[in-house]
Amino acid sequence: MINGLFAKFGAFFLQDRGSRLTFSFHNCLSILLLSSVGATALVWGIKELKWLEASELRIYDQMLLSRPQEPVDARILLVTITQEDLTREKWPLSDQTINKLVQKLASYHPRVIGLNVYSHQQQNLAANLQNQIIGTCLLSNIGRLEVPPSSDFPLENIGFDDVVTDNYTDQAIRRGLLFSDSTDKDSQCKTQFSFAALLAINYLEKQGISYNFTKNQELQIGKILFPRLDKNAGGYQDIDADGYQILLNYRHPNHLARQVTLTEVLTDQVNPNWVQDRLVIIGTTATSVHPGFYTPYSSLSDQPARIPRIFIHAQIASQILTTVLDGKPLMYYWPDWAELLWIWSCSLVGAVLAWQWRHPLMLLLVEGLIFAGVVGITAGFYLQAIWIPLFAPALGLVFSGFAVMGYTNYQTQKQNQTILLKVEEQEDAIAQLSLLLEQTTELPSDFNDFKFKETSIFKTDDLLLAGRFKISKSLAAGGFGCTYLAEDTQRQGNPICVVKQLMPARRDPKFLQVARRLFNTEAEILAILGKHPQIPELFASFEENQEFYLVQEYILGNTLSEELTPEKGAKTEAYVVNILKEILEILVFIHQQRVIHRDIKPSNIIRCSENNKLVLIDFGAVKLIQPQIDEETELATVAIGTRGYSPPEQFAGHPRLSSDIYALGMIGIQAITGTPPQEFPLHPETCNIMWRQITNVSNELAAILDQMVCYNFSDRYQSATAVLQDLKSLVKE
């Protein structure tokens, strides 16, 4: 039964590095895709609820206000009826005053005159000039009666005065209404042209440029197509897009067109050249007549909160003229599918960033930089007159980042809980194994029979461990085990891996049961620790013939013991600090899992030839299943460690996290002095090693090393992080 369970457990771990990496890649890809798609769906749902519309419109306004200012449109002249004019003239203006104004302007030969003024008398209005002037009327609306046009004007010279406001948000005008879809048959305002559109069309027709509607019922003037506004254009969501609307590409109000007042025209203070061949628009700016409308420019301190109606019509007419005659781009926007792809792209970037930088502050900084890039992209599109959402993709960036961070934190906590449980199981197995080992002080009578002999097991080339790993070379042998290089025959290219064989010290069922439990828990711990790039990855763990096998990543390189030989002498402080920092960073990771390495020494540290990084190998509570008979290893039944590197509490069978710090400190002292740690004398009172007298070292580094190797574990550094902080401050100094 136990063997059956072990077989299932072993099958889980019997995965080659390629499949593990493939699984990791697909797992990572799945997480990134799911989080980015989920964030996109969430943002799109919020967008559908119109919760983002106000924010997107505010961003639109800011983009509009930040654009370079255009020159004044020289084709248009505005004749304004100001509040000061109305101190001399009564409102509404009499037909006599209007006729005098129009006749005066007509004498200067304008191309088109637009009269955005209502007169209740309407008796012989604009006498003899009705065919040259565009009049206006007002359609009926909720809570408002229509205003009929003057009966003196033909229908083709009438345009409706209505404008479109963003009622759902701030009542501002961001859209221009060119045509109405239909009119009430009982309405007196029967025109389908807006006042501004009719002005521009008449102006262009007199220049030989006509308009028509395409098969899709879209307006085309000359060669320029004016697409009908979609109800989900840009940051809008399900707006009332009735009629023929376009996005307004505003000019700055201070640079819209030349302005003259009613009084200036009537008193001949106007240069005729300002009027000749121009589009002249007449309208009131007096707030006592109409308070005006909100626009994106209403937020500017140098602009009035509301802009008179005449300026709105002038903006629309100017936009049509400059688009047709000067090639100024219309405000464009992406279709829904492109916006969805844009939001998903930003969400995917946020997910990738959160996966790469999992520290909240670092993630916040990096996402801030990416957000600045998104703003730059949006602004760049806007300068090309393309309105794309900014707030929605920014939310996608944040939401996906939080989703991935939440998932990784959950997985980390879950992994920490798993490994803590395994560590507890490991300690329990160690206690039971120690008890069994203490029951006998002699090696088993069949020691010579069970002692590992390389040729007795792997004497043929046909034998494959687990039907897969082909032994190619012995790396080390001793006691009841051996370390081999092997080929993985089930992976492309037959890559090399390391096989560690562990033969238990005893073969009685009780001992084997505890040994198996210790082996399995340690294999699970190594599988998790192997995710660190400077710890060998565990490829497989299995049992054959009551012997245990670990298959790990092969690290090509040289051990640190080859660098720290007496012949090579003492190393520099910079060298010592570098190896301490690199190993400490690994210890921070394993100690966070509450795992103790138990046997840190130069021969268990490999400098990888591929990237020159130090790799920590040979973790080891599982060594307890073997008798410790190596000459350099302490002859203790319940302890793992090496003389000179392991602290006293570890040899007493009570290792702590600071025990690893002690061992690393001894490596640092060995490197700075060039002397093996076994040769250092002990202080007669404190039992701390005495080493400073044989080398020249800075007091700061010496103090750190001394605290790392204190005899009493309570006097040592209690965490690898604390040592790292002191070393980093030392480097800064």
Tab-separated table of N, CA and C in Angstrom, residues 6-112:
chain	number	residue	atom	x	y	z
A	6	PHE	N	3.400	5.735	-2.782
A	6	PHE	CA	4.643	6.386	-3.189
A	6	PHE	C	4.746	6.463	-4.705
A	7	ALA	N	4.270	5.400	-5.371
A	7	ALA	CA	4.320	5.397	-6.831
A	7	ALA	C	3.505	6.549	-7.415
A	8	LYS	N	2.310	6.782	-6.820
A	8	LYS	CA	1.479	7.894	-7.284
A	8	LYS	C	2.171	9.231	-6.997
A	9	PHE	N	2.765	9.297	-5.807
A	9	PHE	CA	3.444	10.536	-5.434
A	9	PHE	C	4.638	10.788	-6.348
A	10	GLY	N	5.385	9.686	-6.611
A	10	GLY	CA	6.544	9.812	-7.483
A	10	GLY	C	6.158	10.207	-8.887
A	11	ALA	N	5.006	9.692	-9.353
A	11	ALA	CA	4.557	10.026	-10.709
A	11	ALA	C	4.301	11.522	-10.846
A	12	PHE	N	3.828	12.126	-9.761
A	12	PHE	CA	3.579	13.576	-9.783
A	12	PHE	C	4.874	14.357	-9.995
A	13	PHE	N	5.926	13.878	-9.331
A	13	PHE	CA	7.193	14.586	-9.431
A	13	PHE	C	8.034	14.134	-10.617
A	14	LEU	N	7.674	13.047	-11.249
A	14	LEU	CA	8.459	12.530	-12.352
A	14	LEU	C	8.148	13.330	-13.611
A	15	GLN	N	8.622	14.565	-13.628
A	15	GLN	CA	8.395	15.462	-14.746
A	15	GLN	C	9.730	16.052	-15.149
A	16	ASP	N	10.003	16.043	-16.425
A	16	ASP	CA	11.276	16.607	-16.855
A	16	ASP	C	11.182	18.118	-16.873
A	17	ARG	N	12.362	18.752	-16.962
A	17	ARG	CA	12.413	20.209	-16.889
A	17	ARG	C	11.647	20.854	-18.037
A	18	GLY	N	11.717	20.229	-19.214
A	18	GLY	CA	11.005	20.808	-20.351
A	18	GLY	C	9.517	20.870	-20.111
A	19	SER	N	8.931	19.764	-19.597
A	19	SER	CA	7.485	19.773	-19.368
A	19	SER	C	7.118	20.697	-18.231
A	20	ARG	N	8.011	20.792	-17.208
A	20	ARG	CA	7.726	21.718	-16.109
A	20	ARG	C	7.736	23.142	-16.612
A	21	LEU	N	8.734	23.461	-17.474
A	21	LEU	CA	8.792	24.810	-18.008
A	21	LEU	C	7.603	25.078	-18.915
A	22	THR	N	7.214	24.061	-19.683
A	22	THR	CA	6.041	24.232	-20.542
A	22	THR	C	4.800	24.461	-19.701
A	23	PHE	N	4.670	23.669	-18.636
A	23	PHE	CA	3.522	23.855	-17.746
A	23	PHE	C	3.545	25.253	-17.136
A	24	SER	N	4.738	25.702	-16.703
A	24	SER	CA	4.848	27.035	-16.099
A	24	SER	C	4.480	28.106	-17.111
A	25	PHE	N	4.963	27.913	-18.353
A	25	PHE	CA	4.671	28.903	-19.379
A	25	PHE	C	3.170	28.964	-19.648
A	26	HIS	N	2.569	27.781	-19.823
A	26	HIS	CA	1.132	27.759	-20.096
A	26	HIS	C	0.340	28.258	-18.893
A	27	ASN	N	0.807	27.924	-17.697
A	27	ASN	CA	0.129	28.402	-16.491
A	27	ASN	C	0.205	29.919	-16.406
A	28	CYS	N	1.401	30.438	-16.649
A	28	CYS	CA	1.586	31.898	-16.633
A	28	CYS	C	0.736	32.556	-17.707
A	29	LEU	N	0.764	31.973	-18.918
A	29	LEU	CA	-0.016	32.539	-20.016
A	29	LEU	C	-1.505	32.518	-19.696
A	30	SER	N	-1.960	31.421	-19.090
A	30	SER	CA	-3.383	31.317	-18.730
A	30	SER	C	-3.768	32.382	-17.717
A	31	ILE	N	-2.900	32.582	-16.709
A	31	ILE	CA	-3.183	33.590	-15.678
A	31	ILE	C	-3.246	34.978	-16.300
A	32	LEU	N	-2.264	35.282	-17.164
A	32	LEU	CA	-2.218	36.611	-17.779
A	32	LEU	C	-3.434	36.833	-18.683
A	33	LEU	N	-3.785	35.818	-19.457
A	33	LEU	CA	-4.932	35.965	-20.355
A	33	LEU	C	-6.241	36.081	-19.582
A	34	LEU	N	-6.417	35.223	-18.574
A	34	LEU	CA	-7.659	35.252	-17.806
A	34	LEU	C	-7.812	36.579	-17.066
A	35	SER	N	-6.739	37.034	-16.447
A	35	SER	CA	-6.832	38.291	-15.689
A	35	SER	C	-7.070	39.474	-16.617
A	36	SER	N	-6.377	39.489	-17.773
A	36	SER	CA	-6.550	40.617	-18.692
A	36	SER	C	-7.942	40.599	-19.325
A	37	VAL	N	-8.410	39.408	-19.698
A	37	VAL	CA	-9.761	39.307	-20.276
A	37	VAL	C	-10.816	39.653	-19.227
A	38	GLY	N	-10.605	39.165	-17.998
A	38	GLY	CA	-11.546	39.490	-16.927
A	38	GLY	C	-11.592	40.976	-16.634
A	39	ALA	N	-10.398	41.612	-16.572
A	39	ALA	CA	-10.354	43.052	-16.332
A	39	ALA	C	-11.021	43.813	-17.473
A	40	THR	N	-10.780	43.355	-18.707
A	40	THR	CA	-11.394	44.008	-19.872
A	40	THR	C	-12.913	43.892	-19.816
A	41	ALA	N	-13.405	42.702	-19.483
A	41	ALA	CA	-14.846	42.500	-19.384
A	41	ALA	C	-15.451	43.383	-18.296
A	42	LEU	N	-14.744	43.504	-17.172
A	42	LEU	CA	-15.236	44.342	-16.080
A	42	LEU	C	-15.299	45.807	-16.505
A	43	VAL	N	-14.222	46.279	-17.134
A	43	VAL	CA	-14.187	47.677	-17.580
A	43	VAL	C	-15.258	47.922	-18.638
A	44	TRP	N	-15.410	46.961	-19.552
A	44	TRP	CA	-16.420	47.141	-20.600
A	44	TRP	C	-17.826	47.179	-20.000
A	45	GLY	N	-18.055	46.350	-18.988
A	45	GLY	CA	-19.351	46.374	-18.319
A	45	GLY	C	-19.601	47.700	-17.634
A	46	ILE	N	-18.582	48.229	-16.965
A	46	ILE	CA	-18.712	49.545	-16.327
A	46	ILE	C	-18.970	50.616	-17.381
A	47	LYS	N	-18.268	50.481	-18.508
A	47	LYS	CA	-18.455	51.433	-19.607
A	47	LYS	C	-19.883	51.379	-20.133
A	48	GLU	N	-20.430	50.169	-20.263
A	48	GLU	CA	-21.803	50.016	-20.756
A	48	GLU	C	-22.812	50.671	-19.823
A	49	LEU	N	-22.471	50.739	-18.538
A	49	LEU	CA	-23.367	51.362	-17.564
A	49	LEU	C	-23.239	52.889	-17.538
A	50	LYS	N	-22.397	53.429	-18.414
A	50	LYS	CA	-22.167	54.873	-18.544
A	50	LYS	C	-21.435	55.468	-17.346
A	51	TRP	N	-20.805	54.626	-16.535
A	51	TRP	CA	-20.104	55.134	-15.365
A	51	TRP	C	-18.793	55.816	-15.729
A	52	LEU	N	-18.302	55.586	-16.929
A	52	LEU	CA	-17.017	56.167	-17.330
A	52	LEU	C	-17.184	57.363	-18.260
A	53	GLU	N	-18.414	57.597	-18.705
A	53	GLU	CA	-18.621	58.617	-19.728
A	53	GLU	C	-18.178	59.999	-19.266
A	54	ALA	N	-18.560	60.388	-18.063
A	54	ALA	CA	-18.201	61.730	-17.570
A	54	ALA	C	-16.687	61.891	-17.493
A	55	SER	N	-15.994	60.863	-17.018
A	55	SER	CA	-14.536	60.933	-16.908
A	55	SER	C	-13.888	61.019	-18.285
A	56	GLU	N	-14.372	60.217	-19.229
A	56	GLU	CA	-13.806	60.256	-20.575
A	56	GLU	C	-14.048	61.615	-21.230
A	57	LEU	N	-15.198	62.218	-20.974
A	57	LEU	CA	-15.488	63.527	-21.562
A	57	LEU	C	-14.605	64.613	-20.952
A	58	ARG	N	-14.323	64.498	-19.656
A	58	ARG	CA	-13.420	65.473	-19.041
A	58	ARG	C	-12.011	65.351	-19.628
A	59	ILE	N	-11.584	64.102	-19.859
A	59	ILE	CA	-10.279	63.888	-20.484
A	59	ILE	C	-10.281	64.439	-21.908
A	60	TYR	N	-11.377	64.202	-22.626
A	60	TYR	CA	-11.536	64.745	-23.980
A	60	TYR	C	-11.376	66.266	-23.962
A	61	ASP	N	-12.026	66.895	-22.998
A	61	ASP	CA	-11.940	68.355	-22.897
A	61	ASP	C	-10.510	68.813	-22.637
A	62	GLN	N	-9.819	68.124	-21.731
A	62	GLN	CA	-8.449	68.510	-21.414
A	62	GLN	C	-7.540	68.346	-22.630
A	63	MET	N	-7.743	67.277	-23.371
A	63	MET	CA	-6.975	67.089	-24.595
A	63	MET	C	-7.246	68.228	-25.574
A	64	LEU	N	-8.510	68.607	-25.678
A	64	LEU	CA	-8.911	69.681	-26.579
A	64	LEU	C	-8.244	71.001	-26.182
A	65	LEU	N	-8.244	71.275	-24.892
A	65	LEU	CA	-7.697	72.540	-24.400
A	65	LEU	C	-6.176	72.597	-24.537
A	66	SER	N	-5.527	71.434	-24.549
A	66	SER	CA	-4.064	71.411	-24.585
A	66	SER	C	-3.492	71.428	-25.999
A	67	ARG	N	-4.359	71.415	-27.009
A	67	ARG	CA	-3.872	71.410	-28.392
A	67	ARG	C	-3.281	72.761	-28.768
A	68	PRO	N	-2.369	72.784	-29.747
A	68	PRO	CA	-1.868	74.069	-30.262
A	68	PRO	C	-3.012	74.876	-30.863
A	69	GLN	N	-2.980	76.176	-30.649
A	69	GLN	CA	-4.065	77.028	-31.143
A	69	GLN	C	-3.921	77.267	-32.648
A	70	GLU	N	-5.069	77.292	-33.330
A	70	GLU	CA	-5.094	77.547	-34.770
A	70	GLU	C	-5.272	79.048	-35.018
A	71	PRO	N	-4.891	79.491	-36.198
A	71	PRO	CA	-5.132	80.911	-36.521
A	71	PRO	C	-6.616	81.182	-36.711
A	72	VAL	N	-6.968	82.445	-36.695
A	72	VAL	CA	-8.364	82.859	-36.882
A	72	VAL	C	-8.846	82.437	-38.262
A	73	ASP	N	-10.093	81.978	-38.327
A	73	ASP	CA	-10.681	81.605	-39.615
A	73	ASP	C	-11.052	82.888	-40.361
A	74	ALA	N	-10.270	83.201	-41.395
A	74	ALA	CA	-10.449	84.465	-42.118
A	74	ALA	C	-11.668	84.453	-43.023
A	75	ARG	N	-12.299	83.300	-43.210
A	75	ARG	CA	-13.455	83.230	-44.100
A	75	ARG	C	-14.736	83.710	-43.417
A	76	ILE	N	-14.703	83.885	-42.109
A	76	ILE	CA	-15.923	84.169	-41.351
A	76	ILE	C	-15.797	85.524	-40.659
A	77	LEU	N	-16.876	86.262	-40.671
A	77	LEU	CA	-16.991	87.503	-39.903
A	77	LEU	C	-18.232	87.389	-39.025
A	78	LEU	N	-18.065	87.671	-37.739
A	78	LEU	CA	-19.179	87.616	-36.799
A	78	LEU	C	-19.634	89.037	-36.476
A	79	VAL	N	-20.904	89.268	-36.687
A	79	VAL	CA	-21.507	90.555	-36.306
A	79	VAL	C	-22.325	90.292	-35.051
A	80	THR	N	-21.834	90.792	-33.939
A	80	THR	CA	-22.448	90.471	-32.651
A	80	THR	C	-23.327	91.616	-32.167
A	81	ILE	N	-24.451	91.227	-31.630
A	81	ILE	CA	-25.361	92.199	-30.995
A	81	ILE	C	-25.108	92.076	-29.498
A	82	THR	N	-24.342	93.011	-28.970
A	82	THR	CA	-23.865	92.912	-27.597
A	82	THR	C	-24.860	93.522	-26.621
A	83	GLN	N	-24.566	93.314	-25.340
A	83	GLN	CA	-25.413	93.914	-24.306
A	83	GLN	C	-25.339	95.432	-24.384
A	84	GLU	N	-24.173	95.947	-24.770
A	84	GLU	CA	-24.010	97.396	-24.916
A	84	GLU	C	-24.832	97.915	-26.095
A	85	ASP	N	-24.901	97.135	-27.182
A	85	ASP	CA	-25.740	97.531	-28.329
A	85	ASP	C	-27.198	97.646	-27.916
A	86	LEU	N	-27.617	96.765	-27.011
A	86	LEU	CA	-29.027	96.757	-26.616
A	86	LEU	C	-29.376	97.903	-25.679
A	87	THR	N	-28.381	98.636	-25.220
A	87	THR	CA	-28.696	99.852	-24.457
A	87	THR	C	-29.169	100.961	-25.397
A	88	ARG	N	-28.819	100.808	-26.698
A	88	ARG	CA	-29.250	101.799	-27.689
A	88	ARG	C	-30.402	101.278	-28.559
A	89	GLU	N	-30.480	99.959	-28.657
A	89	GLU	CA	-31.537	99.346	-29.455
A	89	GLU	C	-32.394	98.460	-28.556
A	90	LYS	N	-33.708	98.429	-28.816
A	90	LYS	CA	-34.595	97.577	-28.037
A	90	LYS	C	-34.561	96.155	-28.581
A	91	TRP	N	-34.764	95.222	-27.677
A	91	TRP	CA	-34.866	93.819	-28.097
A	91	TRP	C	-36.324	93.357	-27.953
A	92	PRO	N	-36.849	92.665	-28.941
A	92	PRO	CA	-36.163	92.231	-30.168
A	92	PRO	C	-35.950	93.387	-31.140
A	93	LEU	N	-34.922	93.262	-31.954
A	93	LEU	CA	-34.614	94.315	-32.911
A	93	LEU	C	-35.771	94.487	-33.890
A	94	SER	N	-36.013	95.691	-34.247
A	94	SER	CA	-37.085	95.974	-35.214
A	94	SER	C	-36.638	95.548	-36.604
A	95	ASP	N	-37.627	95.313	-37.457
A	95	ASP	CA	-37.304	94.969	-38.841
A	95	ASP	C	-36.511	96.089	-39.501
A	96	GLN	N	-36.800	97.283	-39.096
A	96	GLN	CA	-36.098	98.422	-39.683
A	96	GLN	C	-34.611	98.356	-39.363
A	97	THR	N	-34.292	98.058	-38.107
A	97	THR	CA	-32.878	97.977	-37.714
A	97	THR	C	-32.200	96.803	-38.415
A	98	ILE	N	-32.896	95.664	-38.471
A	98	ILE	CA	-32.307	94.492	-39.125
A	98	ILE	C	-32.087	94.769	-40.603
A	99	ASN	N	-33.072	95.388	-41.257
A	99	ASN	CA	-32.928	95.685	-42.684
A	99	ASN	C	-31.769	96.635	-42.941
A	100	LYS	N	-31.617	97.623	-42.068
A	100	LYS	CA	-30.516	98.569	-42.229
A	100	LYS	C	-29.177	97.855	-42.084
A	101	LEU	N	-29.094	96.952	-41.102
A	101	LEU	CA	-27.848	96.207	-40.866
A	101	LEU	C	-27.525	95.320	-42.054
A	102	VAL	N	-28.545	94.579	-42.546
A	102	VAL	CA	-28.310	93.646	-43.648
A	102	VAL	C	-27.937	94.395	-44.925
A	103	GLN	N	-28.639	95.495	-45.191
A	103	GLN	CA	-28.335	96.262	-46.397
A	103	GLN	C	-26.922	96.836	-46.357
A	104	LYS	N	-26.517	97.287	-45.184
A	104	LYS	CA	-25.163	97.817	-45.036
A	104	LYS	C	-24.129	96.723	-45.333
A	105	LEU	N	-24.348	95.532	-44.789
A	105	LEU	CA	-23.407	94.428	-45.013
A	105	LEU	C	-23.440	93.969	-46.461
A	106	ALA	N	-24.651	93.910	-47.055
A	106	ALA	CA	-24.775	93.453	-48.439
A	106	ALA	C	-24.029	94.363	-49.404
A	107	SER	N	-23.936	95.634	-49.043
A	107	SER	CA	-23.234	96.580	-49.924
A	107	SER	C	-21.741	96.295	-49.997
A	108	TYR	N	-21.235	95.493	-49.054
A	108	TYR	CA	-19.812	95.144	-49.040
A	108	TYR	C	-19.555	93.800	-49.735
A	109	HIS	N	-20.612	93.197	-50.314
A	109	HIS	CA	-20.521	91.986	-51.128
A	109	HIS	C	-19.998	90.769	-50.371
A	110	PRO	N	-20.668	90.375	-49.314
A	110	PRO	CA	-20.307	89.107	-48.674
A	110	PRO	C	-20.763	87.940	-49.548
A	111	ARG	N	-20.207	86.757	-49.315
A	111	ARG	CA	-20.629	85.585	-50.081
A	111	ARG	C	-21.952	85.045	-49.537
A	112	VAL	N	-22.078	84.971	-48.205
A	112	VAL	CA	-23.303	84.480	-47.561
A	112	VAL	C	-23.514	85.291	-46.286
